[in-house]
XYZ file of C-alpha atoms in Angstrom:
783
model
C 0.048 -0.040 0.217
C 2.472 2.490 0.783
C 4.200 1.727 -2.718
C 1.149 2.427 -4.412
C 0.238 5.615 -2.227
C 4.051 7.098 -2.762
C 3.001 8.435 -6.645
C 4.247 5.678 -8.614
C 6.235 7.668 -11.164
C 7.940 4.656 -12.173
C 10.631 6.615 -12.663
C 8.986 8.672 -15.346
C 9.457 12.675 -14.824
C 6.109 14.226 -13.081
C 4.031 16.129 -14.825
C 3.003 19.502 -13.696
C -0.636 19.723 -13.414
C -2.714 21.119 -10.741
C -4.891 18.151 -10.911
C -2.043 15.714 -10.444
C -1.314 16.727 -7.224
C -3.946 14.136 -5.981
C -1.905 11.672 -7.677
C 1.491 12.474 -6.739
C 0.878 13.330 -2.709
C -2.289 11.599 -2.404
C -1.744 11.373 1.378
C -1.081 15.162 1.890
C -3.905 16.091 -0.500
C -6.170 13.256 1.870
C -4.710 15.176 5.435
C -5.254 18.831 3.914
C -8.535 18.165 2.693
C -10.030 16.417 6.160
C -8.514 19.730 7.864
C -9.982 22.360 4.996
C -13.416 20.100 5.456
C -13.373 20.776 9.349
C -12.697 24.673 9.315
C -14.759 25.100 6.459
C -17.598 23.654 8.381
C -16.796 25.805 11.558
C -17.088 28.998 8.794
C -20.603 27.824 7.815
C -21.749 27.643 11.267
C -24.047 30.421 12.012
C -25.052 30.554 8.746
C -29.365 29.697 8.711
C -29.658 33.149 11.398
C -27.346 35.030 8.115
C -30.068 33.989 5.491
C -32.607 36.573 4.107
C -35.699 35.800 2.564
C -37.959 37.009 -0.328
C -36.027 38.784 -2.904
C -38.256 37.885 -5.587
C -39.130 41.240 -6.869
C -36.801 43.407 -9.055
C -34.737 45.974 -7.129
C -34.208 49.434 -9.069
C -37.116 50.090 -10.706
C -39.751 52.268 -10.680
C -41.935 50.314 -8.194
C -39.538 49.884 -6.273
C -38.618 53.306 -5.784
C -42.087 54.404 -5.464
C -42.446 51.623 -2.467
C -40.106 53.788 -1.186
C -42.010 56.920 -1.545
C -44.996 55.551 -0.020
C -43.403 54.340 3.367
C -42.771 57.663 3.835
C -46.175 58.824 3.336
C -47.634 55.582 5.047
C -49.108 54.245 2.194
C -46.935 51.028 1.161
C -48.763 47.524 1.595
C -48.726 46.583 5.462
C -46.213 43.474 5.830
C -48.913 41.565 8.236
C -52.012 40.942 8.637
C -54.155 40.180 11.160
C -57.979 38.568 10.635
C -59.999 39.119 13.733
C -62.897 36.627 13.111
C -66.169 37.189 16.209
C -66.538 34.003 17.778
C -70.557 34.601 19.256
C -72.775 35.680 17.094
C -74.333 37.613 19.816
C -71.984 40.039 19.207
C -70.756 42.859 16.368
C -67.848 44.600 15.497
C -69.602 47.661 17.079
C -70.525 46.159 20.293
C -68.829 47.147 23.034
C -66.825 44.160 24.452
C -65.600 43.608 20.336
C -64.439 47.386 20.637
C -62.284 47.306 23.604
C -60.876 43.687 22.496
C -60.440 45.391 18.897
C -58.717 48.223 20.322
C -56.612 46.446 22.692
C -55.033 44.537 20.055
C -54.179 47.067 18.086
C -52.610 49.273 20.582
C -50.530 46.593 22.020
C -49.383 45.279 18.296
C -48.258 49.115 17.571
C -46.124 49.198 20.778
C -44.039 46.536 19.823
C -40.561 46.598 18.436
C -40.021 46.232 15.086
C -43.677 48.333 15.033
C -44.109 51.343 12.766
C -47.582 51.423 13.135
C -51.116 49.199 13.343
C -54.399 50.392 12.271
C -57.808 48.623 12.319
C -61.484 48.708 11.741
C -61.371 50.256 15.307
C -58.818 53.057 15.174
C -58.955 53.648 11.525
C -62.253 52.646 9.486
C -61.522 54.314 6.196
C -58.215 52.610 5.782
C -59.806 48.871 7.399
C -63.172 48.393 6.440
C -64.897 45.490 8.170
C -65.201 41.941 5.529
C -68.668 41.370 3.220
C -70.120 39.818 5.854
C -69.761 42.259 9.035
C -68.433 38.921 11.048
C -64.421 40.137 10.742
C -61.988 43.138 11.198
C -58.515 43.028 9.732
C -55.902 45.002 11.460
C -52.470 45.990 9.517
C -49.343 46.196 11.037
C -46.320 47.721 9.102
C -42.828 46.775 10.056
C -39.765 48.249 9.909
C -36.585 46.769 8.169
C -35.961 44.808 5.398
C -37.766 41.323 4.241
C -35.716 39.475 6.606
C -36.470 41.742 9.855
C -40.142 41.394 8.906
C -40.176 38.211 8.632
C -38.489 37.437 11.775
C -40.410 40.399 13.454
C -44.034 38.278 12.579
C -42.341 35.365 13.628
C -42.416 36.549 17.148
C -45.188 38.374 16.637
C -47.980 35.847 15.070
C -47.832 33.015 18.209
C -47.949 35.588 20.724
C -51.091 37.154 19.756
C -53.150 34.297 17.536
C -53.707 32.651 20.457
C -54.869 34.874 22.978
C -57.796 37.020 20.693
C -60.785 37.300 23.722
C -63.950 37.175 21.775
C -62.187 37.084 18.768
C -60.435 34.321 16.557
C -57.882 35.538 15.348
C -55.972 34.566 11.949
C -52.353 36.083 10.776
C -51.273 36.213 6.750
C -49.544 38.955 4.575
C -46.142 38.832 2.978
C -43.848 38.842 6.479
C -46.076 35.912 7.771
C -45.944 34.273 3.744
C -42.174 34.854 3.828
C -41.606 33.182 7.391
C -43.729 30.085 6.736
C -42.134 29.678 3.714
C -38.777 29.858 5.052
C -39.744 27.142 7.603
C -41.138 24.762 5.098
C -37.762 25.248 2.893
C -36.090 24.047 5.944
C -38.311 21.423 6.766
C -38.068 20.138 3.146
C -34.136 20.352 2.936
C -34.344 17.717 5.037
C -37.053 15.568 3.885
C -35.707 15.885 0.248
C -32.222 14.582 1.958
C -34.076 11.251 3.454
C -35.427 10.287 0.199
C -32.915 11.568 -2.210
C -29.949 9.848 -0.419
C -30.726 6.187 0.175
C -31.893 5.910 -3.474
C -29.222 7.535 -5.023
C -26.794 5.283 -2.837
C -29.120 2.130 -3.977
C -28.557 3.231 -7.509
C -24.690 4.154 -7.668
C -24.545 0.679 -5.724
C -25.372 -1.219 -8.370
C -24.158 1.128 -11.663
C -20.788 0.610 -9.465
C -21.109 -3.012 -8.339
C -19.320 -2.334 -4.948
C -20.286 0.261 -1.544
C -16.980 1.303 -1.575
C -17.057 3.190 -4.563
C -20.861 3.884 -4.144
C -19.496 6.375 -1.193
C -17.002 8.399 -3.621
C -19.373 10.546 -4.764
C -21.222 11.071 -1.418
C -17.690 12.041 -0.602
C -17.356 14.602 -3.182
C -20.974 15.962 -2.519
C -19.912 16.843 0.870
C -16.646 17.939 1.011
C -18.175 21.179 -2.112
C -21.537 21.176 0.223
C -19.504 22.328 2.799
C -17.155 24.450 0.837
C -20.735 25.994 -0.725
C -21.967 26.520 2.729
C -18.851 28.859 3.803
C -18.581 30.518 0.863
C -21.893 31.371 1.306
C -21.821 32.462 5.106
C -18.807 34.618 4.073
C -20.766 36.268 1.304
C -23.789 37.348 3.479
C -21.002 39.713 5.637
C -21.367 41.552 2.368
C -24.624 40.969 0.295
C -27.812 39.149 0.732
C -28.104 35.015 0.255
C -31.642 33.461 0.222
C -32.894 30.978 2.325
C -33.433 28.665 -0.587
C -29.750 28.662 -1.789
C -29.109 25.732 0.624
C -32.144 23.882 -0.637
C -29.634 24.401 -4.671
C -26.659 23.382 -3.081
C -28.063 20.387 -1.523
C -29.758 19.100 -4.874
C -26.912 20.447 -7.585
C -24.067 20.086 -5.271
C -25.272 15.957 -5.225
C -25.942 16.101 -8.748
C -22.871 16.804 -9.935
C -20.773 15.017 -7.340
C -22.386 11.939 -8.967
C -21.754 13.012 -12.348
C -18.281 13.473 -12.008
C -17.361 10.990 -9.607
C -19.048 8.405 -11.819
C -17.234 9.405 -14.774
C -13.593 9.792 -12.680
C -14.564 6.128 -11.419
C -15.576 4.428 -14.529
C -12.253 6.125 -16.482
C -9.965 4.753 -13.742
C -11.192 1.312 -13.382
C -10.996 1.023 -17.507
C -7.572 2.683 -17.084
C -7.208 -0.389 -14.402
C -8.689 -3.302 -16.931
C -5.894 -1.742 -19.212
C -3.449 -2.930 -16.740
C -2.252 0.079 -15.342
C -1.568 0.519 -11.391
C -3.509 2.604 -9.131
C -1.154 5.592 -9.576
C -1.086 5.556 -13.400
C -4.354 4.746 -13.741
C -5.632 7.581 -11.639
C -3.348 10.042 -13.385
C -4.778 9.157 -16.861
C -7.795 9.729 -15.138
C -7.047 13.087 -13.977
C -5.861 13.896 -17.658
C -8.937 12.598 -19.475
C -11.939 12.819 -17.237
C -10.606 15.569 -14.918
C -9.662 17.649 -17.531
C -13.587 17.127 -18.528
C -14.765 17.362 -15.221
C -12.834 21.319 -15.100
C -14.807 22.484 -18.557
C -17.563 21.186 -17.272
C -17.706 22.959 -14.333
C -16.541 25.701 -16.001
C -19.595 25.852 -18.600
C -22.313 25.345 -15.256
C -20.269 28.323 -13.400
C -20.676 30.408 -17.083
C -24.177 29.629 -17.325
C -24.897 30.328 -13.443
C -23.008 33.573 -13.808
C -25.438 34.797 -16.069
C -28.205 35.154 -13.136
C -26.186 38.208 -12.091
C -27.275 40.273 -14.740
C -30.897 40.242 -13.416
C -32.285 42.388 -10.828
C -33.046 39.914 -8.605
C -31.100 39.327 -5.172
C -32.893 35.764 -4.993
C -31.317 34.718 -8.634
C -28.295 36.716 -7.331
C -27.624 34.173 -4.361
C -28.420 31.054 -5.743
C -25.981 31.735 -8.810
C -23.529 32.630 -5.831
C -24.482 28.935 -4.482
C -24.794 27.218 -7.745
C -21.305 28.480 -8.857
C -19.382 27.763 -5.709
C -20.945 24.126 -5.672
C -19.704 23.126 -9.290
C -16.055 24.663 -8.783
C -15.410 22.790 -5.382
C -16.883 19.553 -7.010
C -15.394 20.023 -9.739
C -12.107 20.853 -7.487
C -12.815 17.745 -5.354
C -13.136 15.260 -8.221
C -9.723 16.169 -9.753
C -7.872 16.804 -6.910
C -8.999 14.907 -3.826
C -10.886 11.748 -5.350
C -7.721 10.610 -7.977
C -5.614 10.972 -3.859
C -7.938 8.043 -3.027
C -8.098 5.802 -6.159
C -4.239 6.373 -6.026
C -4.272 5.252 -2.473
C -7.119 2.449 -2.132
C -7.891 1.709 -6.179
C -7.985 -2.004 -5.719
C -10.445 -1.345 -3.157
C -12.701 0.550 -5.125
C -14.042 -2.889 -6.367
C -14.830 -4.297 -3.243
C -17.638 -5.314 -1.139
C -20.649 -5.903 -4.332
C -23.662 -6.343 -2.669
C -25.426 -8.614 -5.333
C -22.401 -10.012 -6.320
C -23.639 -13.653 -5.000
C -26.797 -12.925 -7.372
C -25.324 -12.544 -10.454
C -24.992 -15.712 -12.404
C -22.397 -13.970 -14.768
C -20.218 -11.188 -14.118
C -22.338 -7.675 -14.809
C -20.496 -5.589 -17.039
C -18.635 -2.363 -15.116
C -19.959 0.860 -15.492
C -17.739 2.331 -18.151
C -17.763 -0.561 -20.605
C -18.933 -0.523 -24.029
C -23.463 -1.016 -23.721
C -24.994 -3.163 -26.366
C -27.805 -1.730 -26.165
C -26.674 1.583 -26.722
C -24.404 0.930 -29.551
C -27.406 -0.809 -31.504
C -29.496 2.910 -30.678
C -26.660 4.574 -31.772
C -26.015 2.407 -35.065
C -29.470 2.807 -36.220
C -28.918 6.576 -35.502
C -25.989 7.375 -37.947
C -27.945 4.710 -40.395
C -31.041 6.597 -40.702
C -29.741 10.171 -38.737
C -32.001 12.518 -40.677
C -35.486 10.490 -39.694
C -34.717 9.737 -36.020
C -33.501 13.671 -35.780
C -36.816 14.596 -37.597
C -38.517 12.116 -34.915
C -36.987 13.891 -32.007
C -37.129 17.079 -33.170
C -40.806 16.588 -33.260
C -41.450 15.407 -30.018
C -39.377 17.953 -28.440
C -41.707 20.385 -30.147
C -44.672 18.861 -28.732
C -43.197 19.233 -25.039
C -42.238 23.015 -26.050
C -46.090 23.717 -26.682
C -46.933 24.773 -23.844
C -43.819 26.833 -23.037
C -45.776 29.322 -26.270
C -48.476 30.752 -23.408
C -46.574 30.300 -20.692
C -46.813 33.881 -18.507
C -44.457 35.183 -15.493
C -45.658 36.631 -12.196
C -44.495 36.964 -9.151
C -44.554 34.746 -5.680
C -47.134 35.131 -2.923
C -48.432 33.500 -0.228
C -50.089 30.738 -2.963
C -46.218 29.422 -3.293
C -47.423 27.322 0.537
C -49.091 24.342 0.564
C -52.332 24.361 1.430
C -53.002 23.631 4.737
C -50.443 27.007 5.713
C -51.963 29.352 8.073
C -50.772 32.685 4.844
C -52.111 31.093 2.503
C -55.489 29.523 3.597
C -55.778 33.003 5.505
C -54.454 35.368 2.453
C -57.721 33.650 0.393
C -59.812 34.724 3.200
C -58.448 38.393 2.334
C -59.260 37.998 -1.397
C -62.916 36.679 -0.795
C -63.961 38.811 1.806
C -61.766 41.841 1.375
C -61.472 42.181 -2.539
C -60.500 45.901 -2.801
C -57.529 45.440 0.499
C -54.078 44.414 -0.177
C -52.599 42.943 -3.377
C -55.625 44.968 -5.687
C -54.294 48.190 -4.561
C -52.312 51.311 -5.418
C -50.829 54.274 -4.683
C -50.011 57.087 -6.411
C -47.539 59.381 -4.610
C -47.447 63.056 -5.604
C -44.809 64.600 -3.636
C -45.087 68.058 -5.030
C -48.562 68.323 -4.844
C -50.334 70.453 -2.145
C -53.031 69.077 -0.747
C -54.742 72.496 -0.206
C -53.336 74.948 -3.144
C -53.589 72.044 -5.639
C -56.873 70.756 -4.696
C -59.020 71.571 -7.569
C -56.678 69.581 -9.824
C -56.142 66.520 -7.425
C -60.087 66.783 -7.406
C -60.307 66.485 -11.184
C -57.266 63.820 -11.215
C -59.085 61.767 -9.194
C -61.869 61.844 -11.234
C -59.429 60.905 -14.817
C -57.916 57.777 -12.333
C -61.148 56.673 -11.932
C -62.877 56.912 -15.487
C -59.832 53.898 -16.162
C -60.717 51.011 -17.103
C -60.066 48.395 -14.366
C -59.767 51.102 -11.839
C -62.899 50.566 -8.710
C -62.411 53.541 -6.523
C -59.894 56.082 -5.494
C -59.302 58.130 -2.148
C -57.113 61.529 -1.634
C -57.761 64.077 0.509
C -60.526 65.480 -1.545
C -62.755 62.659 -1.275
C -63.482 59.240 -2.652
C -64.453 58.361 -6.307
C -65.870 55.890 -8.431
C -66.762 55.826 -11.806
C -65.327 59.664 -13.006
C -67.211 61.076 -10.122
C -67.033 61.369 -6.314
C -69.302 59.476 -4.292
C -70.252 59.674 -0.719
C -67.480 58.867 2.352
C -69.459 56.378 4.671
C -68.232 55.930 7.263
C -69.146 52.571 8.926
C -70.806 52.659 12.193
C -68.878 52.242 15.688
C -65.721 53.553 13.859
C -63.825 56.338 15.865
C -60.413 57.444 16.593
C -57.411 57.800 14.390
C -54.614 56.247 13.436
C -51.493 54.675 15.818
C -48.840 57.562 15.259
C -47.034 55.851 12.549
C -43.100 55.777 14.124
C -41.796 55.679 10.633
C -40.358 59.810 9.799
C -42.031 61.693 7.692
C -40.523 64.382 4.999
C -41.775 67.622 6.218
C -43.889 68.329 3.347
C -46.327 64.982 4.023
C -48.368 66.403 6.143
C -51.418 67.784 3.999
C -53.789 70.338 5.802
C -50.248 72.286 7.571
C -50.298 74.223 4.214
C -47.344 71.283 3.466
C -46.670 69.566 0.166
C -47.442 66.019 -0.637
C -49.976 63.435 -0.973
C -51.158 60.239 -1.879
C -53.773 59.039 -4.051
C -54.777 55.222 -3.146
C -56.529 52.829 -6.179
C -58.364 49.801 -5.746
C -58.510 48.101 -9.042
C -60.954 44.953 -10.567
C -58.747 42.724 -11.675
C -55.716 40.086 -11.087
C -52.589 41.885 -10.197
C -50.593 39.142 -12.292
C -52.746 39.472 -15.067
C -52.929 41.400 -18.132
C -55.823 43.285 -17.400
C -53.686 44.729 -14.333
C -50.608 45.822 -16.528
C -53.041 47.706 -18.158
C -54.218 49.407 -15.468
C -50.623 50.458 -14.500
C -49.768 51.163 -17.716
C -52.626 53.506 -18.024
C -52.141 55.412 -15.076
C -49.007 56.043 -16.060
C -49.409 57.536 -18.888
C -52.236 59.591 -17.480
C -51.246 63.422 -16.793
C -50.881 64.274 -12.828
C -50.187 67.193 -10.609
C -46.438 67.064 -10.625
C -44.498 63.894 -10.976
C -45.971 60.675 -9.547
C -44.797 57.722 -8.104
C -46.818 54.652 -8.298
C -46.371 52.064 -5.697
C -48.234 48.507 -5.362
C -48.111 45.030 -6.485
C -49.533 44.823 -9.722
C -46.452 47.750 -10.496
C -43.823 45.789 -8.741
C -45.214 42.943 -11.421
C -45.319 45.202 -14.272
C -41.526 45.992 -13.736
C -40.211 43.072 -12.894
C -41.646 41.890 -15.682
C -39.784 44.566 -17.876
C -36.896 43.898 -15.909
C -36.793 40.500 -16.692
C -37.742 41.304 -20.626
C -34.551 44.011 -20.980
C -32.226 41.958 -19.618
C -33.039 38.530 -21.380
C -31.070 39.238 -24.159
C -27.315 39.887 -21.951
C -27.755 36.521 -19.984
C -28.596 34.497 -22.731
C -25.480 36.027 -24.701
C -23.085 35.846 -22.230
C -24.584 32.151 -21.797
C -24.019 31.264 -25.520
C -20.717 33.467 -25.529
C -19.249 31.408 -22.340
C -20.472 28.230 -23.536
C -18.843 28.931 -27.243
C -15.548 29.855 -26.091
C -15.145 27.068 -23.578
C -16.224 24.304 -25.797
C -14.029 26.038 -28.421
C -10.891 25.394 -26.581
C -11.788 22.281 -25.463
C -12.723 20.406 -29.031
C -10.808 23.249 -31.299
C -13.749 23.249 -33.348
C -16.569 25.590 -34.479
C -19.302 23.840 -35.699
C -19.197 21.551 -32.214
C -20.008 24.428 -30.074
C -22.859 25.995 -32.081
C -24.294 22.852 -32.175
C -24.206 22.487 -28.634
C -25.703 25.855 -27.605
C -28.637 24.970 -30.119
C -29.509 21.859 -29.276
C -29.359 22.408 -25.412
C -31.251 25.738 -25.900
C -34.317 23.558 -27.251
C -34.301 20.447 -25.335
C -34.256 22.604 -22.094
C -36.818 24.728 -23.649
C -39.378 21.657 -23.722
C -38.339 21.076 -19.711
C -39.701 24.945 -19.323
C -42.761 23.674 -21.632
C -43.230 20.795 -19.108
C -43.748 22.989 -15.976
C -46.097 25.230 -17.717
C -47.706 22.116 -18.552
C -48.222 20.971 -14.779
C -48.093 24.027 -12.932
C -49.554 27.069 -14.423
C -52.105 24.993 -16.488
C -52.481 21.964 -13.377
C -52.141 18.947 -15.054
C -50.097 15.819 -13.228
C -50.902 16.480 -9.768
C -51.070 13.051 -9.045
C -47.032 13.100 -9.847
C -45.998 16.201 -7.884
C -48.356 16.502 -4.763
C -51.091 19.395 -4.031
C -50.261 22.771 -5.032
C -52.192 25.959 -5.660
C -52.671 26.847 -9.567
C -51.766 30.523 -9.823
C -52.268 30.546 -13.841
C -48.796 32.476 -13.965
C -45.005 30.663 -13.381
C -42.895 32.879 -11.400
C -40.287 34.692 -12.860
C -37.130 33.582 -11.067
C -37.835 29.755 -11.715
C -37.282 29.545 -15.189
C -34.242 31.412 -15.277
C -32.705 29.849 -12.807
C -34.215 26.081 -14.286
C -32.832 27.219 -17.478
C -29.144 28.209 -16.245
C -28.608 25.173 -13.975
C -30.061 22.958 -16.692
C -27.992 24.617 -19.095
C -24.903 23.667 -17.567
C -26.561 20.170 -16.785
C -26.838 19.620 -20.515
C -23.749 20.801 -21.557
C -21.856 18.512 -18.627
C -23.634 15.299 -20.698
C -22.399 16.706 -23.716
C -18.640 17.492 -22.530
C -18.219 14.026 -21.073
C -20.082 12.535 -24.625
C -17.721 14.957 -26.736
C -14.484 13.539 -24.907
C -15.092 9.948 -26.310
C -16.483 10.440 -29.145
C -13.762 13.190 -29.978
C -10.609 10.940 -28.615
C -11.627 8.033 -30.993
C -12.468 10.343 -33.713
C -8.358 11.655 -33.365
C -7.068 8.001 -33.437
C -9.514 6.228 -36.519
C -10.612 9.574 -38.373
C -13.823 8.129 -38.534
C -16.810 10.526 -37.487
C -19.364 7.506 -37.645
C -17.290 5.192 -35.827
C -16.199 7.598 -33.250
C -20.385 8.573 -32.625
C -21.030 4.737 -32.365
C -18.045 4.362 -29.607
C -18.849 7.426 -27.949
C -22.481 6.724 -27.151
C -21.819 2.631 -26.422
C -18.843 4.096 -24.099
C -20.975 6.507 -22.634
C -23.940 4.716 -22.673
C -24.700 3.246 -19.179
C -22.939 6.017 -17.431
C -25.508 8.533 -18.441
C -28.535 6.276 -17.496
C -27.141 6.262 -13.700
C -26.144 9.213 -13.960
C -29.471 10.588 -15.149
C -31.420 8.436 -12.655
C -29.251 9.797 -9.587
C -29.322 13.209 -10.872
C -32.915 13.296 -11.402
C -33.791 11.576 -7.573
C -31.764 14.346 -6.124
C -33.420 16.961 -8.207
C -37.144 15.575 -8.326
C -36.700 14.950 -4.273
C -37.031 18.807 -4.334
C -40.450 18.603 -5.881
C -41.720 16.733 -2.785
C -41.275 20.233 -1.001
C -44.397 22.043 -0.194
C -43.249 25.490 -1.369
C -43.808 25.850 -5.039
C -41.077 27.345 -6.168
C -38.727 24.140 -5.106
C -41.677 21.992 -6.501
C -41.211 23.816 -9.349
C -37.809 23.597 -9.931
C -37.151 20.073 -8.980
C -39.511 18.835 -11.540
C -37.716 21.208 -14.380
C -34.134 19.785 -13.349
C -35.483 15.910 -12.986
C -36.955 16.076 -16.496
C -34.631 18.298 -18.246
C -31.959 15.489 -16.916
C -33.883 12.782 -18.247
C -35.099 14.482 -21.755
C -31.108 15.827 -21.948
C -29.930 11.709 -21.042
C -32.323 10.288 -23.207
C -33.532 11.780 -25.890
C -30.919 14.365 -26.912
C -27.455 12.541 -26.072
C -29.059 9.363 -27.224
C -30.901 10.313 -30.854
C -30.598 13.912 -31.478
C -26.698 14.666 -30.813
C -25.500 11.638 -33.060
C -27.800 12.198 -35.542
C -27.140 16.186 -36.231
C -23.381 14.977 -35.665
C -23.626 11.466 -38.361
C -25.415 14.933 -41.045
C -22.615 17.044 -40.134
C -19.944 14.383 -40.918
C -15.962 15.576 -41.026
C -18.000 19.597 -40.549
C -17.824 18.709 -36.933
C -13.767 19.523 -36.548
C -13.625 21.777 -39.132
C -11.564 24.997 -37.594
C -9.941 27.578 -39.768
C -6.829 26.920 -40.778
C -4.134 28.903 -38.618
C -6.305 27.051 -35.571
C -5.802 23.236 -36.973
C -2.181 24.021 -37.880
C -1.760 25.440 -34.415
C -3.408 21.979 -33.071
C -1.582 19.641 -35.196
C 1.862 21.539 -34.222
C 1.021 21.593 -30.743
C -0.079 17.650 -30.761
C 2.596 16.488 -33.151
C 5.109 15.255 -30.555
C 2.619 13.177 -28.918
C 0.936 11.795 -31.819
C -2.418 11.593 -30.519
C -4.044 14.752 -30.960
C -3.783 15.520 -34.752
C -5.707 13.514 -37.367
C -4.217 9.738 -37.224
C -4.616 7.802 -39.522
C -7.515 5.706 -39.834
C -6.976 1.830 -37.726
C -9.531 -0.242 -37.827
C -9.165 -0.832 -34.139
C -6.752 1.737 -31.684
C -3.621 0.077 -30.386
C -2.527 0.330 -26.328
C -0.148 2.495 -27.376
C -2.788 5.043 -29.256
C -5.492 4.538 -26.302
C -2.809 5.802 -23.731
C -1.660 8.823 -25.920
C -5.333 9.911 -26.501
C -5.506 9.223 -23.160
C -3.676 11.772 -22.380
C -5.591 14.168 -24.404
C -8.978 13.704 -23.149
């Protein structure tokens, strides 16, 4: 064992490559990895308390700035709602007992730490009307701080108030309580997903590797990379917001990539061992071949995720940080730590086969050629046009639902059906149709409530004449249908709003000759619908008494869509250019990178069509569990899904291309190389796709709709990519392209030939019927 762990140079000069460290100094690498794992775990401590919630709305948009103005004027959307429902039919909201209890709850809330203002039916009836049945009242609670601060305040207040309502049954809702409950649900789902994914993937790996020891290697890679990524996030929380959902992505994506990388590394190592190489030398060749491909794969995954940084959503940015960190660390672990394990315990990797005694004949190794996939590749390359056309038709059917996809923003409906925030939100929508999300606030900071009274009256009349506007309220009165209406003050409503601790500018106090006022609007359409978007655009285009700032949920939806669409071309260009650059450097071909990007884009659009069909249209609930059909998809999920799945798609493509190109450089036969590459990677792709689909699909068991959509979409993308795309579409396209696959400008082609001529492997080698061992080893050094 000592001889095997010494590096195994056998008198040859050691190669000066970064990934070769694990082979040259295996014990040092393993000891260092253990120490780093402990240190990084210590750094990651306390991460959960520093993670943020929310971040789904776009920042820096007109509506985001308007929310700041609305908060200064006390017209922003309350972060917390309490619904007070009378327990006894003998009481009314105006009865003395109800009034005393309602005022006491409102006043106690207003005095709580983290609360800037509280108002209710009993303190501000004009702002908090009763329910349509007259049996329930709302308490609006404005909270201080960021989304994370408001969620934590709600988490502290709600359990204290809901059980102690006196004559009322109290239920909580609102954005802050939704975020608090979704955070807790996400943490619970993370544990459940790991409990589901871990045993299933370990069973798949055990069957694939035929060894309990080998099946543990992806767990080692996943564990080290996950600990490192969590430590990176802990450091990032000191300078930026990091979403709590980033931990879920690290668990799923980290394990998926670890399985991919470990599968290809171990499979190649076994292949080299079968050719007679000692463990250290086999590990060295593995690093030079599969290790190089792993490094390039991590680069493409990172490039795809980096494109998310151009979007003004802090949720997407934190997911990009998490994904890039775990991808790079998984690759680093796979090409440095894993070869050190193989160099030291290479013979033991094939030990402890739990199914060995049950087999009548020895099972083929995971990296051996698959007769089934060879037959598929042979059939496809014989009739590439027919197979390719059939595959495109099937993918087009999957893409069709994406044509009517609609993007929106997450609300309380992302929670499971029994969650209090969701049920309370549904109750508020039924009983208070003019409150909450259907409200808009037009802040007029330069309008004088006294001097501009006539202009404000005319402006409010024009606003209520717009289609979709139910009514308006300002200092000059209430308006509906283009005219002024009577101010209906419910009986028993007295008093004034509890004083607002949040500071106001000097011009924010109407009635004292100072400028600044607010016009409050209510809409009839759903705030995420196109009709609501038309209302927002119409209000913004309407001439106003001075500069106007439009705040409200519908305005945030419109601005978020605009921000996404305006930056989508830049993100797509970054992904395409980054991927094609990496692939060009890897293959020295101009055609292959273009083909990879086109095929990956097509297959991933099919995955997006799948999530529209299931989650927007509401089909196949039995497959993913119950969820609320909102008629939209949260706009951050398709972007995140596309970026992650694109990286995984190119990941598979790289491993396939590396085997095809390796054989082509030896034989010069494109068709034979395609068949050889598909046959050699068929079992690998099957095992990798199953394990990644399980790891990602475990997220589909989540109670949070966002994680459910992401898990299902990624699992679908991996399955489609590893079967239809890699098995049919890629070989058919490459067969039709022929030698054009390897075309490059003459200068690059000649430079490639000069650079690799001394090794006799990278240039075009005369065709042979079967590569020799020397040829295979030379090609192995090239990857």
